[in-house]
Amino acid sequence: MIRSPRVDSACRLLPEIAVTSRRPAHLAQAAVAIALGLTLSCSAALAQSPAKGSPEHIKAVTSAVDGASIKANTATSNDWPTIGLDYAETRFSKLNQINADNVKKLGLVWSYPLESSRGVEATPLVVDGVMYVTASWSVVHAIDARTGKRLWSYDPKVDREKGYKGCCDVVNRGVALWKGKVFVGVYDGRLVALDAVTGKVAWEKDTLIDKEHSYTITGAPRVFNGKVVIGNGGAEFGARGYVTAYDAETGNQAWRWFTVPGDPSKPFEDESMAAAAKTWDPASKYWINGGGGTAWDTITFDPELNMVYIGTGNGAPWARNARSPSGGDNLYLASLVALNADTGKYIWHYQETPGDNWDYTSTQPMILADLNIDGAPRKVILHAPKNGFFFVIDRTNGKFISAKNFVDVNWTTGYDANGRPMETADARTDKPYDMIPGPYGAHNWHPMSFNPQTGLVYLPAQNIPVRVVEDKKWAHNENAPGRPMVGLGWNLGYNFDADPPKNTPFGRLLAWDPVKQKEAWRAEYVAPWNGGTLTTAGNLVFQGSADGRFIAYNATTGEKLWEKPVGSGAVAAASTYTIDGKQYVSIAVGWGGVFGLLQRATELQSPGTVYTFAIDGNAPPPEFVKYQTEGLLAGVPYDPNHVGEGTLLYLSNCVLCHGVPGVDKGGNIRNLGYVSKETIANLKDFVFKGPFRDQGMPDFTGKLKEEDIPKLQAFIQGTADAIRPK
Ligand SMILES: O=C(O)c1cc(C(=O)O)c2c(n1)C(=O)C(=O)c1cc(C(=O)O)[nH]c1-2
Ligand SMILES: [Ca+2]
């Protein structure tokens, strides 16, 4: 629990004794001892302690958030002060008031409208009943979790027309808290520190060092030792990854570390870059396209070893042949890298996917754990990147311990004793190829959790089929019709194959034993792209699903114990905390993220909403909103001779947001096979300076020509006609 002033927190302890006394004896004793030690000073100060939810109270409890309080909270889990709950990012709460026996009585206490229609990926932070959560477009909401009422909201006013500057929806994975400030990474590259009481800007930094390449921020900042660290995204566009640490108080830059080398004719920033450059072929001038390695999500601080671990992203472009023609591992793509937390200096790395060729980011959230492996205690990182393998890595030195595939894969048969994958003959073929896993990943950013009581990791696993063929003629930013999304700045080095993939989609929750490297149980879903997980000492696992439910499982057996509808597909992970001694569970819901742009698994698509549950909660849910869609498009006149060119234009400009007309169903962006005839007949008015620019649609002026419009219309209507049941 975050305690400030101390007397105030002592007051909070009193009602909890009744609760803790039902817990195991040693916990109750500890609680009583602490309470006795503080009761005197509490009663003396009771008269003057500020009302809960008042500015004075918010100031007191948020000012108290620092390394010591985060560590102290790890013992109780009373608050949820940092994205992964604790520095180890276990998302394992010690709270057990809500448990496998009574979870059936869990009901809604309040819901809060986030006023957003795009993806919501944030885990709500809560300290003594004050909640901070983000919606799409990096908008921050401060909520009084006692009542579900707004304290303030902050909109950094991202230029909505620039939504296309990121690959994967205008999402944000949450804030960080430190000494009275709330930190948010903004989609357009700013890092903003807000006053936790008022939501007013304390300081703001533009973290982007290069305006020519497309950079965005979607990840949550991490704060430790008075520094706030943030990375960025952009590897699909051709960007060079880096992370930067700023002083949390002033915003002054403390250190920066690049993830891949720059132009070798210029001085390297540090020795780690000189070493990395040896693993790249300069013949391609890889630095022009940035190289990739963007650190767009996981950054994890290890207070014990004073290291910060970065998970790096995929290569830019995806195809290694284009990036580094003579091969090479291309460090530090798709790696875990340890840096000195004070200086940002490189310490060790482990590359999970050498010479990435498949968009296999290693940015997925990691968990720090101490495990007994082969009879010896080991300090490890648990990690399940896109590439389909579950890794256990020694975090003191980056040494490989084990890796095992948690889904079927076709790019390697496994890892050798040195931790190198044994690639299959087909993995780097120049023929059309089903990537398994595909670029959506066997596991994406949706956080996993680790329950030390069961010894299991709860991992949202999936398959989303994609079939590609290498683009031998790829050149940086060269606009050739048919290159996926190149009209909006993408640089992949691949084209999509005309033949559909032969593998099939799935989504499942896996309970994974990291010591045995073995599945313990699974729960199957109707679709991929299910939410992150939370696990608790109540022997529970909570997960939101793509088909719009919030579900609790028995953590040991996987038995489904409870579920409630949440009005749209849920992708974010839940958090849990106590207010005045009572346990609550909150989840921020809003369908989206890269898969959620163009597909959905429920006919409900309510706007972004935070739901908060407790035992015996009985608040009515908000009215759920049905997905707006028309029948399959019909009657737009077109010239069939235009379909071929229209296909290429559509692939270059539209497909990864709108999906394939009529074939994909549409997610938080409409599928053009299911909009009104008038919309497609008047396509020009939507494409050039169109009305959806304030919702993230780019203005294609200068990107497309007027004569392209009939071609696009031909492809859209022609495809709808082709799939129409006869
Ligand atoms: O390479 C990158 O820079 C980058 C950035 C992001 C992002 O910032 O959201 C994603 C990805 N890649 C990516 O590959 C990916 O699958 C992905 C999914 C999502 C999402 O929020 O749903 N973001 C991203
Ligand atoms: Ca990527």
mmCIF file of N, CA and C in Angstrom, residues 10 31 256 285 289 331 500 514 577 611 628 722:
data_model
loop_
_atom_site.group_PDB
_atom_site.id
_atom_site.type_symbol
_atom_site.label_atom_id
_atom_site.label_comp_id
_atom_site.label_asym_id
_atom_site.label_seq_id
_atom_site.Cartn_x
_atom_site.Cartn_y
_atom_site.Cartn_z
ATOM 1 N N ALA A 10 -1.819 4.423 8.384
ATOM 2 C CA ALA A 10 -2.128 3.639 9.587
ATOM 3 C C ALA A 10 -3.637 3.557 9.767
ATOM 4 N N ALA A 31 0.244 -8.031 10.125
ATOM 5 C CA ALA A 31 -0.662 -6.884 9.973
ATOM 6 C C ALA A 31 -0.949 -6.255 11.334
ATOM 7 N N ARG A 256 20.579 7.638 -23.225
ATOM 8 C CA ARG A 256 19.868 7.077 -24.379
ATOM 9 C C ARG A 256 20.664 5.877 -24.882
ATOM 10 N N LYS A 285 23.108 -0.451 -47.086
ATOM 11 C CA LYS A 285 22.901 0.856 -46.420
ATOM 12 C C LYS A 285 21.682 0.773 -45.492
ATOM 13 N N ASN A 289 17.030 2.858 -44.048
ATOM 14 C CA ASN A 289 15.700 2.386 -43.644
ATOM 15 C C ASN A 289 15.620 2.176 -42.124
ATOM 16 N N LEU A 331 22.233 -7.661 -34.817
ATOM 17 C CA LEU A 331 22.035 -7.238 -33.426
ATOM 18 C C LEU A 331 21.600 -5.783 -33.383
ATOM 19 N N PRO A 500 -4.475 -17.626 -50.456
ATOM 20 C CA PRO A 500 -4.702 -17.476 -49.017
ATOM 21 C C PRO A 500 -3.821 -18.448 -48.220
ATOM 22 N N PRO A 514 6.881 -22.844 -16.471
ATOM 23 C CA PRO A 514 8.161 -22.391 -17.032
ATOM 24 C C PRO A 514 9.349 -23.270 -16.633
ATOM 25 N N TYR A 577 -6.973 -4.353 -6.553
ATOM 26 C CA TYR A 577 -6.459 -3.477 -5.502
ATOM 27 C C TYR A 577 -7.504 -3.434 -4.402
ATOM 28 N N TYR A 611 -14.511 -0.995 -16.422
ATOM 29 C CA TYR A 611 -15.458 -1.729 -15.581
ATOM 30 C C TYR A 611 -14.761 -2.094 -14.274
ATOM 31 N N GLN A 628 -22.020 -1.210 -36.031
ATOM 32 C CA GLN A 628 -22.723 -0.573 -37.150
ATOM 33 C C GLN A 628 -22.216 -1.176 -38.454
ATOM 34 N N ALA A 722 -17.533 -10.718 -56.031
ATOM 35 C CA ALA A 722 -16.916 -12.038 -56.223
ATOM 36 C C ALA A 722 -17.250 -12.994 -55.078
#
